[in-house]
Short mmCIF file of C-alpha atoms and ligand atoms in Angstrom, two decimals:
data_model
loop_
_atom_site.label_atom_id
_atom_site.label_comp_id
_atom_site.label_asym_id
_atom_site.label_seq_id
_atom_site.Cartn_x
_atom_site.Cartn_y
_atom_site.Cartn_z
CA MET J 227 58.63 4.79 104.38
CA SER J 228 54.88 5.18 104.32
CA CYS J 229 53.48 5.35 107.59
CA VAL J 230 49.20 2.71 108.19
CA VAL J 231 48.17 3.75 111.61
CA LEU J 232 45.32 0.49 111.52
CA GLY J 233 43.00 1.79 113.92
CA VAL J 234 40.66 -1.43 115.18
CA THR J 235 37.32 -1.84 116.68
CA ALA J 236 35.49 -4.27 118.08
CA GLY J 237 33.33 -5.56 115.30
CA ILE J 238 33.85 -9.50 113.54
CA ALA J 239 36.01 -8.38 111.49
CA ALA J 240 38.04 -7.56 113.44
CA TYR J 241 40.12 -10.71 112.21
CA LYS J 242 39.73 -9.44 109.18
CA ALA J 243 42.06 -6.28 109.73
CA VAL J 244 44.95 -9.05 110.71
CA GLU J 245 44.53 -9.36 107.03
CA VAL J 246 44.92 -5.84 105.46
CA ALA J 247 48.00 -5.24 108.49
CA ARG J 248 49.56 -8.45 106.50
CA GLN J 249 48.85 -6.72 103.13
CA LEU J 250 50.18 -3.66 103.79
CA VAL J 251 53.15 -4.24 105.22
CA SER J 252 53.75 -6.32 102.44
CA LYS J 253 53.76 -3.50 100.22
CA GLY J 254 55.96 -2.02 102.22
CA ILE J 255 54.96 0.07 104.71
CA THR J 256 55.18 0.32 108.15
CA VAL J 257 51.64 -0.68 110.38
CA LYS J 258 50.90 1.20 113.50
CA VAL J 259 47.94 -0.82 115.20
CA ILE J 260 45.72 1.26 117.86
CA MET J 261 43.11 -1.57 119.05
CA THR J 262 39.74 -0.08 121.38
CA GLU J 263 40.30 -2.42 124.12
CA LYS J 264 36.64 -4.00 123.57
CA ALA J 265 38.05 -5.09 119.51
CA ARG J 266 40.57 -6.87 122.81
CA HIS J 267 38.10 -9.74 123.29
CA LEU J 268 38.55 -10.49 119.06
CA VAL J 269 41.79 -10.48 118.02
CA GLY J 270 44.94 -10.58 119.92
CA PRO J 271 47.01 -7.78 120.00
CA SER J 272 50.25 -10.25 120.15
CA THR J 273 48.59 -10.81 116.25
CA PHE J 274 49.11 -7.61 114.96
CA ARG J 275 52.78 -7.88 116.93
CA ALA J 276 52.83 -9.95 114.87
CA VAL J 277 52.39 -9.53 111.69
CA THR J 278 53.34 -6.21 111.95
CA GLY J 279 56.56 -5.87 114.24
CA ASN J 280 55.34 -3.27 115.81
CA PRO J 281 53.71 -2.88 119.39
CA VAL J 282 50.50 -2.65 119.65
CA ALA J 283 48.63 0.72 120.92
CA VAL J 284 45.62 0.48 122.82
CA SER J 285 44.91 2.89 126.20
CA LEU J 286 46.49 6.76 126.67
CA PHE J 287 48.46 5.56 129.77
CA ASP J 288 49.78 1.82 128.91
CA ASP J 289 53.41 3.98 127.46
CA PRO J 290 54.65 5.64 130.07
CA GLY J 291 57.77 6.34 127.93
CA SER J 292 54.98 7.91 125.61
CA PRO J 293 52.69 10.00 127.54
CA MET J 294 51.31 11.77 124.53
CA LYS J 295 50.84 9.70 122.08
CA HIS J 296 47.99 10.48 120.43
CA ILE J 297 50.14 12.88 119.02
CA SER J 298 52.26 10.88 118.20
CA LEU J 299 50.63 8.58 116.81
CA ALA J 300 48.96 10.90 114.74
CA ARG J 301 51.80 13.35 113.55
CA GLU J 302 53.46 9.62 111.96
CA ALA J 303 50.50 8.21 110.41
CA ASP J 304 50.96 8.79 106.58
CA VAL J 305 46.86 7.16 106.40
CA VAL J 306 45.12 6.24 109.33
CA VAL J 307 42.72 3.10 108.65
CA VAL J 308 39.72 2.28 111.15
CA ALA J 309 39.22 -1.61 110.19
CA PRO J 310 35.92 -2.58 110.82
CA ALA J 311 34.96 1.07 111.60
CA THR J 312 31.72 0.05 113.71
CA ALA J 313 28.88 2.09 113.94
CA ASN J 314 29.21 3.77 117.50
CA LEU J 315 33.06 4.51 116.42
CA LEU J 316 31.82 6.54 113.48
CA ALA J 317 28.66 8.50 116.20
CA LYS J 318 31.85 9.32 118.01
CA MET J 319 34.11 10.61 114.88
CA ALA J 320 31.37 12.26 113.36
CA HIS J 321 30.75 14.24 117.38
CA GLY J 322 33.60 14.61 117.88
CA LEU J 323 34.17 12.37 120.48
CA ALA J 324 37.38 12.37 122.21
CA ASP J 325 37.02 9.50 124.65
CA ASP J 326 39.99 6.80 123.72
CA LEU J 327 43.39 5.79 122.40
CA LEU J 328 41.58 5.42 118.74
CA SER J 329 39.31 8.88 119.58
CA THR J 330 41.75 11.17 120.19
CA THR J 331 44.18 9.86 117.22
CA LEU J 332 41.29 10.31 114.56
CA LEU J 333 40.64 13.87 116.33
CA ALA J 334 44.26 14.92 116.31
CA THR J 335 45.17 13.51 112.75
CA ARG J 336 46.26 15.91 109.64
CA ALA J 337 45.55 12.34 107.08
CA PRO J 338 44.04 11.53 105.32
CA VAL J 339 41.31 9.12 106.95
CA VAL J 340 39.76 5.69 105.50
CA VAL J 341 37.58 3.81 107.68
CA ALA J 342 35.38 0.45 106.66
CA PRO J 343 31.72 0.32 107.91
CA ALA J 344 30.91 -3.10 109.49
CA MET J 345 27.87 -3.09 111.24
CA ASN J 346 23.91 -5.31 111.59
CA ALA J 347 22.14 -4.13 109.24
CA ALA J 348 20.11 -2.65 110.76
CA MET J 349 22.48 -1.09 112.50
CA TYR J 350 23.68 0.30 109.57
CA ARG J 351 20.53 1.59 108.13
CA HIS J 352 19.53 3.26 111.24
CA PRO J 353 18.64 7.20 110.22
CA ALA J 354 22.21 8.27 112.89
CA THR J 355 24.43 6.42 111.40
CA GLN J 356 23.05 6.50 107.75
CA GLU J 357 23.84 10.45 109.16
CA ASN J 358 27.41 10.37 110.90
CA LEU J 359 28.76 8.99 107.84
CA ARG J 360 27.24 11.59 105.13
CA LYS J 361 28.65 14.35 107.99
CA LEU J 362 32.43 11.70 107.63
CA ARG J 363 32.09 12.50 103.78
CA GLU J 364 31.27 15.81 104.06
CA ARG J 365 34.09 15.84 105.51
CA GLY J 366 36.57 14.37 103.45
CA ILE J 367 36.75 11.08 105.25
CA MET J 368 36.87 8.06 102.80
CA VAL J 369 34.11 5.53 103.14
CA VAL J 370 35.00 2.59 101.99
CA GLY J 371 31.94 -0.13 101.39
CA PRO J 372 29.89 -1.57 103.45
CA GLU J 373 29.27 -4.52 101.13
CA GLU J 374 26.12 -7.14 100.75
CA GLY J 375 26.13 -10.50 101.81
CA PHE J 376 25.77 -12.80 105.47
CA LEU J 377 26.64 -10.84 107.77
CA ALA J 378 28.01 -12.61 111.94
CA CYS J 379 24.17 -11.54 113.63
CA GLY J 380 23.00 -14.13 110.88
CA GLU J 381 20.93 -12.50 108.90
CA GLU J 382 21.68 -11.39 104.92
CA GLY J 383 21.79 -7.38 104.19
CA GLU J 384 24.40 -5.05 103.88
CA GLY J 385 26.80 -4.21 106.86
CA ARG J 386 29.65 -6.51 105.97
CA MET J 387 32.70 -5.06 106.18
CA SER J 388 34.61 -5.05 102.60
CA GLU J 389 37.50 -7.49 101.68
CA PRO J 390 41.24 -6.26 102.97
CA SER J 391 42.62 -5.95 99.55
CA ARG J 392 39.50 -2.95 98.61
CA ILE J 393 40.16 -1.70 101.83
CA VAL J 394 44.46 -1.40 101.30
CA ASP J 395 43.39 -0.56 97.27
CA ALA J 396 42.09 3.07 99.07
CA VAL J 397 44.31 3.50 101.87
CA LEU J 398 47.68 2.74 98.56
CA ALA J 399 45.99 5.38 96.57
CA PHE J 400 46.36 7.83 99.12
CA LEU J 401 49.77 7.28 99.94
CA ARG J 402 50.21 6.91 95.95
CA GLY J 403 48.87 10.18 95.70
CA GLY J 404 49.19 12.14 98.52
CA ARG J 405 48.45 15.96 98.17
CA GLN J 406 49.99 16.28 95.05
CA LEU J 407 46.84 18.63 93.36
CA GLU J 408 47.28 20.69 96.30
CA GLY J 409 46.25 23.95 94.80
CA LYS J 410 45.68 23.40 91.51
CA ARG J 411 41.97 23.36 89.99
CA VAL J 412 41.10 21.55 87.74
CA LEU J 413 38.04 21.12 85.22
CA VAL J 414 36.00 18.24 84.57
CA THR J 415 33.27 16.98 82.00
CA ALA J 416 30.87 13.59 83.18
CA GLY J 417 28.03 11.98 81.65
CA GLY J 418 26.79 11.81 78.45
CA THR J 419 25.30 14.90 77.12
CA ARG J 420 20.96 14.99 76.20
CA GLU J 421 19.65 17.06 72.88
CA PRO J 422 16.39 17.32 73.44
CA PHE J 423 13.34 17.33 70.49
CA ASP J 424 10.61 17.93 72.76
CA PRO J 425 9.60 17.88 75.94
CA VAL J 426 10.04 14.23 76.63
CA ARG J 427 12.37 13.11 74.53
CA TYR J 428 16.20 12.87 73.22
CA VAL J 429 19.29 11.73 71.29
CA GLY J 430 21.55 10.48 74.17
CA ASN J 431 24.62 8.24 74.74
CA ARG J 432 25.76 4.79 76.95
CA SER J 433 27.83 7.41 79.47
CA SER J 434 26.49 6.81 82.89
CA GLY J 435 28.85 9.72 84.09
CA LYS J 436 31.77 6.64 86.43
CA MET J 437 34.47 7.46 84.37
CA GLY J 438 34.17 11.22 84.38
CA PHE J 439 32.92 11.07 88.96
CA ALA J 440 36.34 9.04 89.08
CA LEU J 441 38.57 11.77 87.85
CA ALA J 442 36.57 13.87 89.73
CA GLU J 443 36.95 12.60 93.38
CA VAL J 444 40.92 11.25 92.90
CA ALA J 445 41.55 14.99 92.21
CA SER J 446 39.43 16.84 94.56
CA ARG J 447 41.49 13.38 97.31
CA ARG J 448 44.77 15.28 95.42
CA GLY J 449 43.68 18.59 97.03
CA ALA J 450 42.91 19.71 93.78
CA GLU J 451 39.89 22.86 93.60
CA VAL J 452 37.92 20.88 91.59
CA HIS J 453 34.67 21.43 88.94
CA LEU J 454 33.05 18.85 87.32
CA VAL J 455 30.56 20.69 85.09
CA SER J 456 27.91 17.15 84.85
CA ALA J 457 25.39 15.89 81.34
CA PRO J 458 22.58 13.74 83.97
CA THR J 459 23.65 11.00 86.05
CA ALA J 460 22.36 9.07 88.80
CA LEU J 461 24.78 9.41 90.65
CA GLU J 462 26.49 10.60 94.45
CA PRO J 463 27.88 14.04 93.84
CA PRO J 464 31.56 13.22 94.98
CA GLN J 465 32.35 15.29 98.26
CA GLY J 466 34.37 18.51 98.41
CA VAL J 467 33.86 19.38 94.40
CA ASP J 468 32.22 22.07 92.62
CA LEU J 469 29.62 20.10 90.70
CA ILE J 470 27.77 21.76 87.79
CA LYS J 471 25.08 19.97 86.06
CA VAL J 472 23.86 19.97 82.54
CA GLU J 473 21.62 19.03 79.65
CA THR J 474 22.77 19.68 76.24
CA ALA J 475 26.23 19.59 74.62
CA GLU J 476 25.71 24.16 73.90
CA GLN J 477 24.97 24.26 77.85
CA MET J 478 28.46 22.07 78.17
CA ARG J 479 30.19 24.62 76.11
CA GLU J 480 29.24 27.20 77.88
CA GLU J 481 29.46 26.35 81.57
CA VAL J 482 33.19 24.55 80.12
CA MET J 483 33.77 28.32 77.93
CA ARG J 484 33.26 30.04 81.18
CA LEU J 485 35.12 27.95 84.00
CA ALA J 486 38.74 27.07 81.82
CA PRO J 487 40.41 30.38 81.87
CA GLU J 488 41.36 29.74 85.17
CA MET J 489 42.19 26.46 85.09
CA ASP J 490 45.42 24.63 84.99
CA VAL J 491 43.71 21.32 84.70
CA VAL J 492 41.20 21.05 82.12
CA VAL J 493 39.68 16.81 82.14
CA MET J 494 37.33 16.01 79.05
CA ALA J 495 35.15 12.92 79.89
CA ALA J 496 32.11 13.51 78.97
CA ALA J 497 30.54 11.39 75.86
CA VAL J 498 29.21 15.20 74.30
CA ALA J 499 26.60 14.35 71.86
CA ASP J 500 27.84 15.05 68.39
CA TYR J 501 25.02 15.73 66.71
CA THR J 502 21.80 17.63 67.83
CA PRO J 503 18.24 17.67 66.57
CA GLU J 504 17.76 20.88 64.47
CA ARG J 505 14.28 21.64 66.43
CA PHE J 506 12.61 21.36 69.13
CA SER J 507 8.87 21.08 69.12
CA VAL J 508 7.79 22.82 71.94
CA GLU J 509 4.80 20.23 72.24
CA LYS J 510 5.15 16.23 72.58
CA ILE J 511 5.17 14.76 68.59
CA LYS J 512 2.29 13.03 67.98
CA LYS J 513 2.35 9.29 66.97
CA GLU J 514 -0.56 9.13 65.79
CA GLY J 515 -1.57 8.85 62.32
CA GLN J 516 3.05 9.11 61.73
CA GLU J 517 3.82 5.50 60.64
CA GLU J 518 7.69 6.93 59.99
CA LEU J 519 9.60 9.71 62.65
CA VAL J 520 12.30 11.79 61.05
CA ILE J 521 14.57 13.72 63.01
CA ARG J 522 17.01 16.14 61.15
CA LEU J 523 20.49 16.36 63.44
CA ARG J 524 22.75 18.88 63.22
CA ARG J 525 26.62 19.17 64.49
CA THR J 526 26.69 20.54 67.62
CA PRO J 527 30.02 22.40 69.37
CA ASP J 528 33.30 20.64 69.80
CA ILE J 529 34.28 21.99 72.60
CA LEU J 530 37.41 20.09 72.86
CA GLN J 531 38.48 21.65 69.19
CA GLU J 532 37.74 25.11 71.15
CA LEU J 533 39.49 24.76 74.67
CA LEU J 534 42.47 23.95 72.20
CA GLU J 535 41.93 27.37 70.27
CA ARG J 536 41.55 29.02 73.76
CA ARG J 537 44.11 27.71 75.43
CA ARG J 538 46.20 30.12 77.61
CA GLY J 539 50.30 29.49 78.95
CA GLY J 540 50.62 26.15 81.13
CA GLN J 541 47.04 24.87 80.62
CA ILE J 542 46.89 21.18 80.48
CA ILE J 543 44.79 19.24 78.21
CA VAL J 544 43.24 16.07 78.10
CA GLY J 545 40.52 14.05 75.68
CA PHE J 546 39.21 11.14 75.80
CA ALA J 547 38.38 9.02 72.45
CA ALA J 548 35.51 6.47 72.71
CA GLU J 549 36.59 3.37 69.95
CA THR J 550 35.38 -0.13 68.59
CA GLY J 551 38.67 -1.38 68.16
CA ASP J 552 42.26 -0.85 66.07
CA LEU J 553 42.32 1.70 69.41
CA LYS J 554 45.92 2.55 68.70
CA GLU J 555 45.54 3.93 65.55
CA LYS J 556 42.87 5.45 65.71
CA ALA J 557 44.04 7.71 68.59
CA LEU J 558 47.27 8.23 66.76
CA SER J 559 45.29 9.55 64.19
CA LYS J 560 43.46 11.82 66.58
CA ILE J 561 46.41 13.29 69.33
CA ARG J 562 46.77 14.73 65.33
CA SER J 563 44.17 16.50 64.57
CA LYS J 564 43.87 17.36 68.37
CA LYS J 565 46.83 18.38 70.18
CA VAL J 566 45.95 17.45 73.60
CA ASP J 567 48.50 16.72 75.89
CA LEU J 568 47.12 13.58 76.96
CA LEU J 569 44.55 11.22 75.33
CA VAL J 570 42.99 8.60 77.24
CA ALA J 571 41.71 6.18 74.74
CA ASN J 572 39.32 3.06 75.43
CA ASP J 573 37.51 0.60 73.61
CA VAL J 574 33.91 1.35 74.31
CA THR J 575 33.26 -2.53 73.20
CA ARG J 576 35.16 -4.54 75.12
CA PRO J 577 33.41 -6.35 77.43
CA GLY J 578 33.49 -4.90 80.74
CA CYS J 579 35.09 -1.85 79.84
CA GLY J 580 33.80 1.87 79.00
CA PHE J 581 30.08 2.51 79.32
CA GLY J 582 28.19 2.08 82.11
CA SER J 583 31.01 -0.40 83.65
CA ASP J 584 32.55 0.19 86.99
CA HIS J 585 35.92 -0.38 85.58
CA ASN J 586 38.54 0.16 82.21
CA GLN J 587 41.40 -0.25 80.00
CA ALA J 588 43.18 2.17 77.89
CA LEU J 589 46.11 3.50 76.07
CA LEU J 590 47.37 6.58 77.48
CA VAL J 591 48.71 8.61 74.18
CA PHE J 592 50.53 11.83 74.98
CA ARG J 593 51.70 14.79 73.08
CA ASP J 594 55.05 13.33 72.42
CA GLY J 595 54.13 9.93 70.69
CA ARG J 596 54.53 7.85 74.12
CA MET J 597 52.56 5.25 74.80
CA ARG J 598 51.02 4.01 78.04
CA GLU J 599 48.52 0.79 77.42
CA THR J 600 47.10 0.27 81.10
CA ASP J 601 44.84 -2.77 82.55
CA LEU J 602 41.76 -3.86 83.12
CA MET J 603 40.73 -1.84 86.71
CA PRO J 604 38.71 -0.24 88.29
CA LYS J 605 37.84 2.75 86.87
CA GLU J 606 39.26 4.83 90.15
CA ASP J 607 42.26 3.04 89.54
CA LEU J 608 42.37 4.85 85.76
CA ALA J 609 41.38 8.25 87.48
CA ALA J 610 44.17 7.58 89.69
CA LEU J 611 46.74 6.55 87.12
CA ILE J 612 45.60 9.59 85.41
CA TRP J 613 45.92 11.75 86.98
CA ASP J 614 49.34 10.57 88.12
CA GLU J 615 50.67 11.10 84.61
CA ILE J 616 49.47 14.54 84.65
CA ALA J 617 50.67 15.73 88.14
CA ARG J 618 53.90 14.39 85.98
CA MET J 619 52.77 17.44 83.36
CA LEU J 620 52.63 19.72 85.83
CA GLY J 621 55.66 19.22 87.96
CA SER J 622 57.31 19.32 84.14
CA ALA J 623 55.27 22.77 83.49
CA ASP J 624 56.21 23.91 86.86
CA ASP J 625 59.83 23.89 86.34
CA SER J 626 60.03 24.78 82.83
CA SER J 627 58.38 28.29 83.52
CA SER J 628 60.40 29.19 87.39
O1 PMT C 867 30.34 7.97 81.48
P1 PMT C 867 31.25 6.32 81.50
O2 PMT C 867 29.50 5.66 81.75
O3 PMT C 867 31.79 5.83 83.03
O4 PMT C 867 31.68 5.68 80.53
C1 PMT C 867 32.84 6.39 79.81
C2 PMT C 867 33.05 6.91 78.72
C3 PMT C 867 33.09 5.63 77.65
C4 PMT C 867 32.94 7.79 78.46
C5 PMT C 867 34.68 7.53 78.45
O5 PMT C 867 35.48 6.81 79.42
C6 PMT C 867 34.75 8.19 76.53
O6 PMT C 867 35.30 8.38 76.35
N1 PMT C 867 34.59 9.39 77.14
C7 PMT C 867 34.90 10.12 76.08
C8 PMT C 867 33.28 10.34 75.24
C9 PMT C 867 33.95 10.29 73.56
O7 PMT C 867 32.72 11.84 73.89
O8 PMT C 867 34.36 9.92 72.81
P2 PMT C 867 34.61 11.11 71.28
O9 PMT C 867 35.95 10.16 70.45
O10 PMT C 867 33.54 11.05 70.72
O11 PMT C 867 34.84 12.31 71.84
C10 PMT C 867 36.22 12.64 71.46
C11 PMT C 867 36.51 13.60 72.53
O12 PMT C 867 36.09 15.19 72.00
C12 PMT C 867 36.09 13.62 74.59
O13 PMT C 867 36.87 13.87 75.68
C13 PMT C 867 35.06 14.09 73.83
O14 PMT C 867 34.79 15.15 76.01
C14 PMT C 867 35.25 15.37 73.12
N2 PMT C 867 34.04 16.08 72.55
C15 PMT C 867 33.23 15.22 71.31
C16 PMT C 867 32.36 16.12 71.45
C17 PMT C 867 31.77 17.58 71.08
N3 PMT C 867 31.04 18.40 70.21
N4 PMT C 867 33.00 18.03 71.88
C18 PMT C 867 34.05 17.51 72.84
O15 PMT C 867 34.51 18.25 73.50
#
C-alpha cells in the first residue's frame, strides 16, 4: 500500500488539508500527517487523526518510541505533499533549513515532493518567494498552484491554495508513475513550426506546445532523460528537461535526426508544417501596389516517416494525428501507412480539445490494432496515460531482449 506523508503548515487553508487527507485515504492510500506547531492553532490534530486513522506527528521529540521520527517518516513516504505550504516553509526548504519535524523530514526524504503554496498575494509575488519557488522547481519539486481568487486576508489575487482534488491528482500522478522511466532516454517534439516567407511573416498553425510540454514534464518526473525539441511556444520550459528550440520543420528534422539514434522513445507531438514557402524574401514583401500576394508552397520533410525508416532495434516511436472528425477511420488508415508503435489521434475540432486547450481527448491506436479511447482530461493526465502505455511497451521490449 502506498504511503503519503502530508505536511500541514500554518496557513488559513489548513482546513482544506483535511479534505486532501480524506481524498487520499478514500483511494486506499496510507496517510501520515505532520503538522507544524503553529498549524495546530488552525486545525486540531485529532481531525487528521480521525480522517487518516493514524497518529499525527508534530514534534521531533514527542514520540519516545521513535527518536528518529523524521528519518522513519522520510523513508516510509512514497510521496511527501505539503498543503498548505506557507512562504516561511518554502523559504526553509529552498535554503535547506531543518528546525522542526516537517522541515527535517523534507530534507531527509528521497521521495518526490509536492507543495501547494498558500499565502497573501503580496507575499506570493515578493521576489524572495518567487526566487525560492524557482529554486524548488529546479530541484524537481512539484509546485501546485496557487490560484487566483479571494484570499483569507480580504484581498483578491494570486495566493489561494489549489483545490484539494488538484493536489491529490498531482500526488496520484507520482504514485502511479513512480520512476518507471528511470534510465530511459526520450525525445519529445512540441509546438507548431513556423515557415517564414519574409523576415516578418510566416505560415504557421495553432499548436501551443502544451501537449508536448506535458509529455516532456511527466517523462522527466518519472525519471527519464528528456530532450524536448520545440517550435516557438509561450510556455515555461519543464524542469530538468533539455530544451532545444527550433522554428521550422527543416530545423526540427535536423535536431530530431541528430538525437534519435540515442533515444529509447521518440514522441512526435509537434504540429509540423506540411508545407513551407518555396521562396524566402530577405526584404519584407511590400503591400503597396499588390492587391494579391501568391505564396507557392512545397512539401516539408516527413520527419516521422524518416524516423521510422531509420528506427533502431527496440526503439519505440509514437506519432500523433490531428484529425477533424471520423477519428477511428482516419487513425486506422494512418497507422497502416506509418508503422508507429502507438498513434495518438485527437479530434482537433472537438470543443475544449486539441490546439491551445489545457485538455485533450484521444484515441490511442496500437500497432497490433488494439484501441483505447480516453476521456476528456487535462493534457498532463493524458501525458501520464500515454507514458503508462509506453512504459508497458518498454517493459515487454526489455523482456523480449533478455
Ligand atoms: O500543442 P497543443 O496546442 O497542446 O496541441 C496539441 C496538438 C493538437 C498539436 C497535438 O495533440 C497533435 O495532434 N500533434 C500532431 C499534429 C500534427 O501535425 O498532426 P498530423 O496528423 O499532421 O501529423 C501526423 C504526425 O506526423 C505527427 O506526429 C507529426 O508530428 C508528424 N509530422 C507531420 C508532418 C511532417 N512534415 N513531419 C512529421 O513528422
